[in-house]
PDB file of C-alpha atoms in Angstrom:
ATOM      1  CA  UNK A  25       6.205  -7.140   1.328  1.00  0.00           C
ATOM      2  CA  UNK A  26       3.695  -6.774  -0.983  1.00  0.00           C
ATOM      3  CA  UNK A  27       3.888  -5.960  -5.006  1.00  0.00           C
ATOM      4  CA  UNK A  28       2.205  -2.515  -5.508  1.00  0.00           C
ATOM      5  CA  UNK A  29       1.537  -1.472  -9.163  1.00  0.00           C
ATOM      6  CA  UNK A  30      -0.759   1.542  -9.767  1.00  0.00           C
ATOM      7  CA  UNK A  31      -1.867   1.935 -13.458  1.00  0.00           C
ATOM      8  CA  UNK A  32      -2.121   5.502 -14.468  1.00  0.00           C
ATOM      9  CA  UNK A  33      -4.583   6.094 -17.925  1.00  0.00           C
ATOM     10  CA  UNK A  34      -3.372   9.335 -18.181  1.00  0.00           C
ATOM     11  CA  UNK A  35      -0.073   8.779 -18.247  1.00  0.00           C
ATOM     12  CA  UNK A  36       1.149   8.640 -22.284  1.00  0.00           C
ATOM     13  CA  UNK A  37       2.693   5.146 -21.198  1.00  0.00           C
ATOM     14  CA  UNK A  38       0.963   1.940 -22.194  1.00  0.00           C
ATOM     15  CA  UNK A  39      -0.012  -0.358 -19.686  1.00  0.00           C
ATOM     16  CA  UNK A  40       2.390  -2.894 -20.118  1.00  0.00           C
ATOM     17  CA  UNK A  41       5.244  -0.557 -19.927  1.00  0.00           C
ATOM     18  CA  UNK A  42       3.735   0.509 -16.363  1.00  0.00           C
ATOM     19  CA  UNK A  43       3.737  -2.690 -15.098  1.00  0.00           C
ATOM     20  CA  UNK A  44       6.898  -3.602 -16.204  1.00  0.00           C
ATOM     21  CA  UNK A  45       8.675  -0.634 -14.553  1.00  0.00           C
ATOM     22  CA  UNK A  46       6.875  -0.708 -11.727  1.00  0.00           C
ATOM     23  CA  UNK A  47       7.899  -4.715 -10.883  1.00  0.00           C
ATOM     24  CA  UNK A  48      11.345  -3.615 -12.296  1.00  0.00           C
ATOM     25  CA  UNK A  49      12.005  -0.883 -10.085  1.00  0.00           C
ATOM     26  CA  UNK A  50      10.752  -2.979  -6.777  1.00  0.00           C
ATOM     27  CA  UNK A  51      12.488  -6.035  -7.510  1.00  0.00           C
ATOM     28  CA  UNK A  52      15.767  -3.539  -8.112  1.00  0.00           C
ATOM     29  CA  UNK A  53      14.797  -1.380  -4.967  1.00  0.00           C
ATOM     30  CA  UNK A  54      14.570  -4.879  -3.071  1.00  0.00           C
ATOM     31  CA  UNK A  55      10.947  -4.398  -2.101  1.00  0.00           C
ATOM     32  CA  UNK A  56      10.445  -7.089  -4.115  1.00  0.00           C
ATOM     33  CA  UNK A  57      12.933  -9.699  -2.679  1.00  0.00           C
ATOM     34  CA  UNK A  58      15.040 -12.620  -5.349  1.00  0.00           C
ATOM     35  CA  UNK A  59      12.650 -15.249  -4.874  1.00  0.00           C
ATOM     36  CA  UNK A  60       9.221 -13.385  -4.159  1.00  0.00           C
ATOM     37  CA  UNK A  61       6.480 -15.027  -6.157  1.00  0.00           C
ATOM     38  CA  UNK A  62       4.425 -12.835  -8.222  1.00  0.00           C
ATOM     39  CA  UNK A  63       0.781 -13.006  -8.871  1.00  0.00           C
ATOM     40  CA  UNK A  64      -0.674 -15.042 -12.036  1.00  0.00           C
ATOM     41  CA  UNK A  65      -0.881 -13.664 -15.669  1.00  0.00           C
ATOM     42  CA  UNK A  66      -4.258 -13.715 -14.853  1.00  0.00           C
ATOM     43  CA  UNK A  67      -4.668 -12.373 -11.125  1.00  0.00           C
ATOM     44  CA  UNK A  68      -2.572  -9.861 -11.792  1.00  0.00           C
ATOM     45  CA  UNK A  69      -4.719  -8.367 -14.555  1.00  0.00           C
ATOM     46  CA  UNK A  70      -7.815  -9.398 -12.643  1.00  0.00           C
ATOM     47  CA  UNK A  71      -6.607  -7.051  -9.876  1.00  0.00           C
ATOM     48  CA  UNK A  72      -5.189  -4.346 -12.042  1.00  0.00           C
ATOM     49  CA  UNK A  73      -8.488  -4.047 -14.432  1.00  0.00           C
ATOM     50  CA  UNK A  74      -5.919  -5.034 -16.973  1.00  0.00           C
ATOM     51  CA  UNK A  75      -6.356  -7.428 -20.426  1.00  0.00           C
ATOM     52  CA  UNK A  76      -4.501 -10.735 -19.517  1.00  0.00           C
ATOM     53  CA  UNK A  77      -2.514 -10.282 -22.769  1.00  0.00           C
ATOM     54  CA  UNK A  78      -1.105  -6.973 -21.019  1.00  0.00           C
ATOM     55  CA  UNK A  79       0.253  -8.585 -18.079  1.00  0.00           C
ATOM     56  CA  UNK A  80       1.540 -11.151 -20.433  1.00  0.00           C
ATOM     57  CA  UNK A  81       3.373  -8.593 -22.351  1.00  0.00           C
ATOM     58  CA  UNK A  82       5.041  -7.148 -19.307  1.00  0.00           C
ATOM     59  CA  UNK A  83       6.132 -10.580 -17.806  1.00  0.00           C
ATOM     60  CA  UNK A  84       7.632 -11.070 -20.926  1.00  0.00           C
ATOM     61  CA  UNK A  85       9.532  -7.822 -20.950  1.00  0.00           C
ATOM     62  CA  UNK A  86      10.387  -8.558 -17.518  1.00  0.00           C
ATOM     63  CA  UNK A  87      11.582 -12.127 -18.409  1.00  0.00           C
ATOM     64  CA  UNK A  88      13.816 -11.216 -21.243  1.00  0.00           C
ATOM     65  CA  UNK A  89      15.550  -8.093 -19.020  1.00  0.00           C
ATOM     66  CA  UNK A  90      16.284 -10.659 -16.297  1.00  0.00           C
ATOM     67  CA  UNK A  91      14.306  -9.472 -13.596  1.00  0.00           C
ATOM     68  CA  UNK A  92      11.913 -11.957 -13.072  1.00  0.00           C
ATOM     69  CA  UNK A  93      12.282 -16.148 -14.512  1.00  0.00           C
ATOM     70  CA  UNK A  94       9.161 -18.286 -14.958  1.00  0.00           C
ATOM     71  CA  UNK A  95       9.508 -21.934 -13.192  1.00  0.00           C
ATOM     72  CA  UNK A  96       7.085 -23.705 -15.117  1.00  0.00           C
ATOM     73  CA  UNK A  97       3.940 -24.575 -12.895  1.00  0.00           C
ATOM     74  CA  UNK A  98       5.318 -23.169 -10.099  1.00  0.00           C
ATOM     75  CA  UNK A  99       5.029 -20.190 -10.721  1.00  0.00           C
ATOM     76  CA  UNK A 100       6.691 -16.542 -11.546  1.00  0.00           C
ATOM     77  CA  UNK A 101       9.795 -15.111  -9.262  1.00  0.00           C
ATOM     78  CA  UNK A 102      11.884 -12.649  -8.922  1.00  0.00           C
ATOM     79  CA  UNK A 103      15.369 -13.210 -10.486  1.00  0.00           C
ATOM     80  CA  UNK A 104      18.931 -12.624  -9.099  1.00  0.00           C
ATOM     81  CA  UNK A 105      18.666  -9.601 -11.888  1.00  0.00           C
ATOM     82  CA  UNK A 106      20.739  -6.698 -10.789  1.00  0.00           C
ATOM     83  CA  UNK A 107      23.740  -8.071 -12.037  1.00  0.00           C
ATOM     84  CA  UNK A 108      22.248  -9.921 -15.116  1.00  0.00           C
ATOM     85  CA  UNK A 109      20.812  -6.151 -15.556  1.00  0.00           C
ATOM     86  CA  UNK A 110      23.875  -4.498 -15.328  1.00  0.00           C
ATOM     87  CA  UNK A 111      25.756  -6.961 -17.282  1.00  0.00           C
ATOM     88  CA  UNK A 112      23.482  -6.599 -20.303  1.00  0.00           C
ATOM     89  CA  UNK A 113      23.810  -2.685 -20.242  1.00  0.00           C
ATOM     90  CA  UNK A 114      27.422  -2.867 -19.589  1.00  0.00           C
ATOM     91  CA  UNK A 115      27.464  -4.941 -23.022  1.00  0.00           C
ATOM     92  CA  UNK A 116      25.095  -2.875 -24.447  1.00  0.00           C
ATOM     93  CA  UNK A 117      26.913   0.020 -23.834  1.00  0.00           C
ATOM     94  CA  UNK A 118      30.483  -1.245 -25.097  1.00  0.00           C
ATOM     95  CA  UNK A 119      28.155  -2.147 -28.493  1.00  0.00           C
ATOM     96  CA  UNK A 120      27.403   1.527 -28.225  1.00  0.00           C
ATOM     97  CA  UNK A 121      30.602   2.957 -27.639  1.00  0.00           C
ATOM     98  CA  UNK A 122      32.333   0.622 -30.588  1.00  0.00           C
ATOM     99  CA  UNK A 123      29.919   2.108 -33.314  1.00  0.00           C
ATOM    100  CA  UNK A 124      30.013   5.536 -32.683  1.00  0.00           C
ATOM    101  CA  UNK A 125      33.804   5.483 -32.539  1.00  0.00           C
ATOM    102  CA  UNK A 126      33.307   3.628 -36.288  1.00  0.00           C
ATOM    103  CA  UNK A 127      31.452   6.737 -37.098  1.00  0.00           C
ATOM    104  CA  UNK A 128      33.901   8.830 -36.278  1.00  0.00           C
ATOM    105  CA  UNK A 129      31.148  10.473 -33.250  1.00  0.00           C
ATOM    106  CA  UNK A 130      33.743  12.769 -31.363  1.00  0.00           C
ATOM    107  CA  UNK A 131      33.227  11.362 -27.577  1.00  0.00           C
ATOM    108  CA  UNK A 132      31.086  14.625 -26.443  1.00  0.00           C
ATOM    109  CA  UNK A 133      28.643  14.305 -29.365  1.00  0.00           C
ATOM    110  CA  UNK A 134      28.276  10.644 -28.129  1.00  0.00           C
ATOM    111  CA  UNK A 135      27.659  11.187 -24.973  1.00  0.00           C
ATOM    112  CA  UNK A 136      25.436  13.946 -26.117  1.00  0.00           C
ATOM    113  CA  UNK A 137      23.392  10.722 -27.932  1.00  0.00           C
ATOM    114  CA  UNK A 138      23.098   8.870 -24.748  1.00  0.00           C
ATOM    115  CA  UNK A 139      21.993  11.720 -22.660  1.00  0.00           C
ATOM    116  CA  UNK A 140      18.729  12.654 -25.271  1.00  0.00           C
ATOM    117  CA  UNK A 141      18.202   8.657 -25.551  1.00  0.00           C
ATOM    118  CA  UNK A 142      17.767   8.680 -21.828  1.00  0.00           C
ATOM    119  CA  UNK A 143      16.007  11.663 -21.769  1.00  0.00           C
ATOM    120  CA  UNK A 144      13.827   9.900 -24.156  1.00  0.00           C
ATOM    121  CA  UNK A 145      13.617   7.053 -22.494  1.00  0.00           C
ATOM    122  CA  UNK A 146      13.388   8.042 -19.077  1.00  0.00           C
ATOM    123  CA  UNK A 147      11.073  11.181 -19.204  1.00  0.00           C
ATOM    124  CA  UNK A 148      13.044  14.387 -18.708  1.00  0.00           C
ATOM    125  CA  UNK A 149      13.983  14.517 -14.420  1.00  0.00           C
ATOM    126  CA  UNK A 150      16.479  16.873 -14.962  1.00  0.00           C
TER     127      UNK A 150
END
């Protein structure tokens, strides 16, 4: 197993963002195994022809959504993060649901929110 990010200029994403979903996805997918250390800040952006800072950015991302947990001098792993993951959109997601019935959101219009959010978010698959 091997970590496998391909940066795309052309894309409309930013860096960062690629490399962040791309090391999300395989550690979710379970290419990336809990446990598999990761490359360096810096030889990751060596091999990626990417700004340290960028690769910085993402770990960070990738820190604070659980997937991946920094051990010091040790190094950077993959996390136990599916069901951190899934824990923090579960809560996010109760948040959700709580203010929009405050609003007085009927539950299709709601649901009508989340769908163009992940649209958004997501690029549109359908």
């Amino acid at each position: 197993m091997t970590l496998k990010i391909d940066i795309n200029d052309g894309a409309g994403v930013a860096p960062y963002e690629q490399v962040r979903a791309q090391i999300s996805e395989q550690a979710r997918a379970g290419v990336l195994p809990v446990g598999y250390r990761l490359p360096t800040v810096r030889g990751l952006a060596e091999s990626l022809g990417l700004a340290a800072n960028t690769v910085a950015k993402a770990y960070r991302a990738l820190e604070s959504d659980g997937v991946i947990e920094t051990r010091g001098r040790n190094g950077t792993f993959v996390a136990s993060a599916g069901s951190a993951a899934e824990r923090e959109a579960a809560s996010a997601a109760r948040a959700y649901a709580e203010r929009v019935r405050r609003l007085g959101l009927a539950e299709g219009a709601a649901l009508d929110a989340v769908r163009d959010a992940l649209r958004a978010a997501y690029g549109d698959r359908g």
